[in-house]
XYZ file of C-alpha atoms in Angstrom:
481
model
C 42.756 -72.506 102.038
C 41.707 -73.228 98.487
C 41.635 -70.970 95.500
C 39.612 -67.819 95.802
C 36.430 -68.050 93.713
C 36.536 -66.553 90.276
C 34.391 -63.514 89.720
C 31.770 -63.914 87.005
C 31.864 -61.238 84.375
C 30.722 -60.546 80.870
C 32.859 -61.735 78.039
C 35.017 -59.014 76.518
C 36.246 -58.834 72.982
C 39.352 -56.747 73.607
C 42.650 -57.816 75.156
C 44.156 -56.100 78.165
C 47.762 -55.598 79.167
C 48.163 -56.073 82.904
C 51.014 -55.300 85.301
C 53.082 -58.122 83.829
C 54.949 -55.901 81.390
C 53.934 -56.730 77.841
C 51.785 -59.745 78.764
C 48.557 -60.015 76.832
C 45.683 -61.193 79.015
C 42.475 -62.197 77.306
C 39.059 -61.572 78.855
C 40.269 -60.734 82.366
C 39.659 -57.625 84.416
C 42.866 -56.617 86.249
C 41.292 -56.924 89.723
C 39.860 -60.348 88.993
C 43.202 -61.469 87.591
C 45.016 -60.404 90.751
C 42.488 -62.181 92.989
C 42.631 -65.331 90.912
C 46.443 -65.287 90.858
C 46.594 -64.807 94.643
C 44.321 -67.782 95.110
C 46.387 -69.927 92.800
C 49.655 -69.034 94.542
C 48.061 -69.677 97.940
C 46.922 -73.107 96.819
C 50.360 -73.963 95.456
C 52.411 -72.519 98.294
C 53.154 -75.780 100.041
C 54.081 -79.372 99.319
C 52.613 -82.587 100.660
C 51.833 -82.938 104.358
C 54.922 -83.763 106.407
C 55.355 -84.995 109.940
C 55.039 -82.630 112.882
C 58.044 -81.695 114.996
C 57.735 -82.473 118.704
C 60.345 -80.339 120.456
C 61.367 -80.306 124.103
C 63.036 -77.008 124.870
C 65.472 -75.766 127.470
C 68.544 -77.651 126.291
C 71.722 -75.855 125.154
C 73.304 -76.640 121.785
C 76.896 -77.856 121.635
C 78.970 -79.278 118.816
C 79.877 -78.703 115.191
C 77.612 -78.186 112.178
C 78.918 -78.468 108.621
C 77.129 -75.940 106.450
C 75.763 -77.469 103.209
C 75.657 -75.968 99.727
C 73.268 -73.041 99.393
C 69.781 -73.829 98.155
C 69.550 -70.331 96.691
C 72.619 -71.071 94.602
C 71.833 -74.675 93.678
C 68.422 -73.889 92.151
C 69.681 -71.219 89.680
C 72.614 -73.493 88.813
C 70.234 -76.334 87.990
C 68.311 -73.945 85.751
C 71.595 -72.852 84.131
C 72.417 -76.469 83.289
C 69.730 -76.231 80.582
C 72.045 -73.848 78.724
C 74.915 -76.349 78.576
C 75.640 -78.696 75.686
C 77.561 -81.109 77.903
C 76.964 -82.823 81.233
C 76.891 -80.739 84.422
C 77.800 -82.041 87.865
C 76.957 -80.035 90.964
C 78.870 -81.273 93.980
C 77.522 -81.675 97.498
C 73.903 -80.784 96.783
C 71.668 -81.120 99.877
C 68.565 -83.286 99.684
C 65.854 -80.645 99.752
C 62.269 -80.656 98.541
C 62.996 -77.715 96.209
C 65.956 -79.555 94.698
C 63.731 -82.570 93.989
C 61.193 -80.276 92.330
C 63.954 -78.733 90.204
C 65.132 -82.149 89.035
C 61.541 -82.936 88.054
C 61.426 -79.720 86.008
C 64.652 -80.668 84.222
C 63.271 -84.107 83.394
C 60.047 -82.585 82.103
C 62.174 -80.526 79.691
C 63.744 -83.712 78.346
C 67.041 -83.782 80.262
C 68.479 -86.527 82.399
C 68.692 -85.263 85.964
C 69.658 -87.599 88.784
C 71.454 -87.855 92.060
C 74.789 -89.637 92.171
C 75.681 -89.887 95.819
C 75.951 -86.381 97.235
C 76.160 -84.866 93.747
C 73.594 -84.073 91.065
C 74.267 -84.784 87.395
C 72.344 -83.168 84.550
C 72.814 -84.175 80.924
C 71.043 -83.950 77.601
C 69.664 -81.211 75.390
C 66.202 -79.943 76.352
C 63.622 -81.162 73.882
C 60.477 -79.682 75.379
C 59.756 -76.096 76.265
C 56.895 -77.038 78.578
C 57.681 -77.337 82.285
C 55.695 -79.769 84.428
C 52.858 -77.821 86.044
C 53.029 -79.571 89.427
C 56.638 -78.775 90.378
C 56.472 -75.358 88.689
C 53.387 -74.365 90.654
C 54.876 -75.399 93.978
C 58.195 -73.576 93.761
C 59.044 -69.909 93.353
C 62.351 -70.639 91.599
C 60.580 -72.404 88.728
C 60.471 -69.070 86.870
C 64.271 -69.324 86.497
C 63.923 -72.322 84.182
C 62.067 -70.296 81.549
C 64.952 -68.126 80.323
C 67.259 -71.065 79.459
C 64.453 -72.835 77.567
C 63.670 -69.617 75.753
C 67.340 -69.249 74.810
C 67.712 -72.863 73.634
C 64.301 -73.569 72.084
C 62.737 -70.161 71.505
C 59.783 -71.169 73.648
C 58.985 -71.752 77.313
C 55.655 -72.618 78.883
C 54.960 -72.833 82.595
C 52.409 -71.953 85.253
C 52.675 -69.081 87.690
C 55.297 -69.960 90.291
C 54.396 -70.892 93.854
C 56.510 -70.610 97.001
C 56.158 -69.215 100.513
C 53.259 -66.866 101.234
C 55.262 -63.895 102.505
C 53.669 -61.204 100.361
C 53.536 -60.072 96.770
C 56.328 -61.610 94.708
C 55.634 -60.415 91.158
C 57.558 -61.583 88.115
C 57.120 -58.343 86.204
C 60.840 -57.498 86.425
C 61.703 -60.883 84.912
C 59.266 -60.401 82.049
C 60.094 -56.752 81.394
C 63.762 -57.605 80.948
C 63.001 -60.559 78.707
C 60.749 -58.349 76.574
C 63.687 -55.972 76.043
C 65.701 -58.966 74.857
C 63.112 -60.006 72.272
C 60.712 -62.242 74.210
C 56.938 -62.161 73.767
C 55.107 -63.237 76.957
C 51.444 -64.229 77.085
C 49.475 -64.980 80.235
C 46.262 -66.984 80.028
C 44.884 -67.868 83.431
C 47.682 -69.640 85.300
C 49.541 -70.467 82.092
C 52.515 -68.347 81.051
C 53.865 -68.737 77.518
C 57.120 -67.105 76.448
C 58.289 -67.073 72.838
C 61.237 -65.491 71.042
C 60.496 -65.773 67.309
C 63.743 -64.069 66.306
C 65.798 -65.347 69.232
C 67.105 -63.370 72.196
C 69.406 -60.400 71.719
C 71.443 -58.242 74.046
C 69.895 -55.186 75.635
C 70.601 -52.315 78.009
C 68.391 -53.090 81.012
C 67.914 -51.153 84.236
C 66.093 -52.841 87.109
C 64.026 -50.448 89.211
C 64.625 -52.793 92.152
C 67.640 -55.100 92.719
C 65.654 -58.322 92.540
C 67.784 -61.441 92.961
C 65.445 -63.588 90.892
C 65.168 -61.068 88.060
C 68.950 -60.628 88.002
C 69.385 -64.396 87.721
C 66.742 -64.708 84.989
C 68.375 -62.019 82.876
C 71.887 -63.435 83.359
C 70.603 -66.800 82.146
C 68.895 -65.200 79.166
C 71.939 -63.108 78.244
C 74.458 -65.961 78.361
C 73.446 -67.288 74.911
C 71.815 -64.127 73.563
C 73.207 -62.449 70.472
C 75.241 -59.398 71.411
C 76.016 -57.667 74.681
C 73.703 -57.154 77.650
C 74.217 -54.515 80.332
C 72.208 -55.006 83.498
C 72.106 -52.017 85.831
C 70.565 -52.026 89.282
C 71.470 -55.705 89.589
C 71.320 -57.635 92.854
C 74.706 -58.053 94.538
C 74.204 -61.219 96.574
C 76.932 -63.900 96.670
C 74.550 -66.270 94.864
C 74.689 -63.918 91.850
C 78.478 -64.191 91.884
C 78.193 -67.977 92.109
C 75.898 -68.150 89.080
C 78.271 -65.925 87.084
C 81.237 -68.086 88.108
C 79.400 -71.190 86.874
C 78.505 -69.590 83.541
C 82.098 -68.463 83.056
C 83.366 -71.941 83.940
C 81.135 -73.247 81.150
C 82.530 -70.771 78.626
C 80.336 -67.755 79.303
C 81.493 -64.144 79.421
C 80.042 -62.436 82.482
C 81.663 -59.452 84.176
C 80.730 -57.374 87.210
C 78.716 -59.940 89.164
C 78.466 -58.803 92.765
C 78.272 -55.160 91.747
C 75.322 -53.031 90.684
C 76.206 -53.342 86.978
C 76.674 -56.710 85.273
C 77.753 -57.063 81.650
C 77.285 -60.224 79.623
C 78.635 -60.929 76.171
C 76.523 -63.668 74.660
C 78.258 -66.759 73.300
C 77.080 -69.391 70.851
C 77.628 -72.386 73.083
C 78.209 -73.331 76.703
C 79.841 -76.606 77.668
C 79.289 -78.567 80.850
C 81.473 -78.584 83.938
C 81.802 -79.819 87.505
C 80.993 -77.128 90.050
C 80.727 -76.845 93.830
C 78.048 -74.308 94.882
C 78.900 -71.888 97.657
C 77.916 -72.693 101.272
C 74.470 -71.747 102.541
C 74.910 -68.508 104.457
C 71.253 -68.581 105.531
C 71.672 -72.014 107.103
C 74.832 -70.792 108.826
C 72.971 -67.754 110.133
C 70.121 -69.983 111.317
C 72.425 -72.104 113.469
C 74.241 -69.011 114.710
C 70.925 -67.628 115.915
C 69.986 -71.017 117.370
C 73.084 -70.887 119.530
C 72.251 -67.338 120.595
C 68.692 -68.334 121.546
C 69.247 -71.720 123.176
C 72.714 -71.222 124.624
C 75.738 -73.494 124.347
C 78.748 -73.534 122.024
C 78.327 -74.222 118.315
C 81.030 -74.368 115.657
C 80.028 -73.636 112.063
C 82.283 -75.446 109.605
C 82.601 -75.085 105.855
C 81.226 -71.547 105.512
C 83.409 -68.445 105.559
C 82.179 -66.046 108.275
C 82.216 -63.170 105.768
C 79.186 -64.724 104.044
C 76.986 -64.106 107.078
C 78.931 -61.260 108.683
C 75.843 -59.057 109.299
C 74.377 -61.705 111.595
C 77.665 -61.959 113.455
C 77.862 -58.188 113.799
C 74.354 -58.044 115.274
C 75.023 -61.033 117.527
C 78.203 -59.364 118.759
C 76.324 -56.235 119.797
C 73.663 -58.384 121.446
C 75.873 -60.379 123.812
C 77.090 -63.319 121.702
C 80.817 -64.004 121.594
C 82.490 -65.508 118.525
C 86.025 -66.329 117.440
C 86.756 -66.928 113.764
C 89.252 -69.626 112.826
C 89.385 -70.079 109.085
C 86.162 -71.616 107.841
C 85.145 -72.703 111.355
C 83.460 -70.274 113.709
C 82.866 -71.071 117.399
C 79.868 -69.198 118.828
C 79.203 -68.741 122.527
C 76.396 -66.773 124.197
C 77.818 -64.000 126.349
C 77.659 -64.184 130.116
C 74.853 -61.653 130.164
C 72.766 -63.345 127.473
C 71.289 -61.542 124.482
C 70.779 -57.851 125.116
C 68.467 -57.025 122.206
C 70.036 -53.616 121.628
C 69.103 -51.747 118.470
C 67.460 -53.205 115.416
C 68.049 -54.152 111.800
C 66.462 -53.358 108.480
C 67.098 -55.424 105.333
C 67.161 -53.101 102.372
C 68.556 -53.023 98.884
C 72.060 -54.100 99.880
C 73.726 -57.423 100.503
C 74.293 -56.719 104.188
C 70.947 -58.072 105.366
C 69.506 -60.336 102.675
C 65.718 -60.719 102.911
C 65.755 -64.106 104.636
C 68.213 -63.481 107.440
C 66.159 -61.104 109.597
C 63.838 -64.043 110.199
C 66.791 -65.906 111.666
C 67.540 -63.012 114.003
C 64.017 -62.317 115.225
C 63.873 -65.540 117.230
C 66.856 -64.261 119.245
C 64.965 -61.111 120.187
C 62.506 -63.240 122.155
C 65.281 -64.226 124.535
C 66.848 -60.776 124.790
C 67.125 -58.696 127.949
C 66.217 -55.481 126.145
C 63.868 -54.320 123.390
C 64.646 -54.898 119.738
C 63.063 -54.500 116.333
C 63.370 -55.759 112.770
C 62.049 -53.955 109.716
C 61.500 -55.588 106.334
C 61.283 -53.169 103.433
C 60.765 -55.814 100.764
C 57.914 -58.149 101.719
C 54.784 -57.089 103.554
C 54.074 -60.454 105.191
C 57.548 -61.460 106.248
C 56.611 -61.845 109.912
C 54.032 -64.599 109.638
C 55.747 -66.339 112.544
C 54.934 -63.478 114.931
C 51.687 -65.183 115.949
C 53.704 -68.268 116.897
C 56.130 -66.185 118.936
C 53.203 -64.647 120.819
C 51.671 -68.099 121.403
C 54.965 -69.172 122.990
C 54.734 -66.207 125.366
C 56.976 -63.747 123.567
C 56.065 -60.084 123.902
C 55.977 -59.203 120.230
C 53.894 -57.030 117.970
C 53.921 -56.234 114.268
C 53.311 -52.722 113.018
C 53.399 -52.438 109.257
C 56.610 -54.118 108.170
C 58.343 -53.927 111.546
C 58.465 -56.578 114.259
C 58.976 -55.289 117.806
C 60.054 -57.481 120.721
C 60.013 -56.466 124.388
C 61.810 -58.182 127.286
C 60.025 -59.960 130.086
C 58.204 -62.744 128.285
C 58.682 -66.362 129.365
C 58.618 -68.818 126.476
C 56.419 -71.843 127.135
C 55.925 -74.708 124.699
C 52.687 -74.895 122.708
C 51.247 -75.952 119.328
C 52.578 -73.874 116.443
C 52.140 -73.745 112.676
C 55.070 -73.064 110.359
C 53.894 -70.202 108.118
C 56.715 -70.487 105.565
C 60.263 -71.806 105.128
C 62.312 -69.428 107.248
C 59.471 -68.555 109.577
C 59.105 -72.264 110.303
C 62.795 -72.557 111.130
C 62.422 -69.527 113.411
C 59.634 -71.258 115.325
C 61.701 -74.446 115.676
C 64.535 -72.555 117.332
C 62.183 -70.494 119.457
C 60.702 -73.800 120.672
C 64.217 -75.026 121.510
C 64.614 -71.980 123.756
C 61.188 -72.421 125.384
C 60.265 -74.426 128.470
C 58.322 -77.629 127.981
C 57.149 -79.308 124.794
C 56.040 -77.758 121.507
C 54.440 -79.231 118.407
C 55.124 -77.581 115.053
C 52.893 -78.446 112.112
C 53.302 -77.836 108.353
C 56.975 -78.750 108.493
C 56.932 -79.362 104.734
C 57.832 -75.690 104.411
C 61.016 -76.258 106.415
C 61.954 -79.273 104.283
C 62.121 -76.990 101.264
C 65.275 -75.281 102.529
C 66.816 -77.295 105.387
C 68.137 -80.814 104.876
C 67.985 -83.031 107.982
C 67.205 -80.012 110.127
C 65.944 -82.037 113.085
C 68.851 -84.459 112.928
C 71.419 -81.673 112.918
C 69.823 -79.928 115.875
C 69.611 -83.271 117.664
C 73.316 -83.855 117.091
C 73.931 -80.540 118.858
C 71.892 -81.647 121.869
C 68.407 -80.515 120.959
C 65.511 -82.893 121.571
C 63.235 -83.313 118.554
C 60.938 -86.097 117.423
C 59.245 -86.066 114.046
C 55.875 -87.728 113.732
C 54.449 -88.850 110.418
C 50.724 -88.279 109.815
C 48.565 -91.352 109.479
C 48.033 -92.514 105.947
C 51.143 -90.783 104.630
C 53.177 -92.743 102.113
C 56.392 -92.611 104.105
C 57.975 -94.226 107.191
C 55.650 -94.348 110.180
C 57.831 -92.358 112.551
C 61.247 -90.826 112.574
C 62.586 -89.880 115.973
C 65.663 -87.786 116.694
C 66.541 -87.227 120.305
C 69.372 -87.582 122.736
């Protein structure tokens, strides 16, 4: 779907301030601006066309998966590297589409950003405050790169961020906090310009919603700001703690990360460091749910079970047995299969982060009893529900709640990945189905899962990846046992 058409209107002489707190918008009615922005984000929600997954279901998963570094930690850390006066090395960074886009953003700012084996090295002082429009428009996390440029150069220019189409994902909390710290944002069409004529200063900020992205933006802005910043209502996710640990390793002064109140004393300079991002709890949860749906015995290595404990708690009450042993966790479906008892609702706490319910919903399709998942954050989180129904699952969506009933038989079919995590959900649902399934738009999955097909294949799944004709990449990559 392309951009929605712009509505013709008479030229106005006055400026308007829209929902982006403090942003001056010239000659745009608020409704037309919203429609135009939605169209732009829709157009920039995906990457290039990738090969389809051809999946043969009905095979249990057995073996060990090593959990990689968390994408949702790596991207803010790459943005934070712009604050550092020395080289930064991030260890064990997975090869993801979003990581490649982030490296392109760093290079567009004038830094050297390259892979060195499994690591990523960033060096150099940013010389340009303008981020490349292509990568910025394709990735939601591109907004995180603005605060460091604003802190270092007093100016940051980008386009409205893209990302998965799971509902409204405004940046007003980011901008409102930056305004309190001395920034002046201006929005003209898809172009966002941030300036700080007098530099950034500390502020007492209260978020009306514990947004992870806004918390990260304001931590990045406060690290080099003059004075002390208090951030109340902050997100508490482990990735926030990881970002604070990195900043402190580089000489920053951040306290309270992981709680609702974070305090940052700005410093004049941050040096570089070598840092290993935390493991990807969402990837771990994905494979845990894959084991629950497809059956078998899977060991998750390299990720402490506490990082994805809510998934384990729900799997335990739904018939999945697990036995923790250090950083390795064997998972076995119970003798009675998944029961589907109860439900879950991700809210404003770290217990059920917004992305993990999508991991769990695929398990409900295989359950022996009814289950439900409610999302209180995004209104279009369950874009994969249509795919579940096409497979034969007895599901329905009412408002922000997905309901699943027992009795459906999953049968392979053609499916379309609606977004990153929804696409992964469909892959695992297809592994639990009978027969063959084709999943299109796998470029969404590539944004957050490195070698997803290969890892599932190593566990015993049967997946082939076809490359579309005319694509500038290998003709066919097949992974099967």
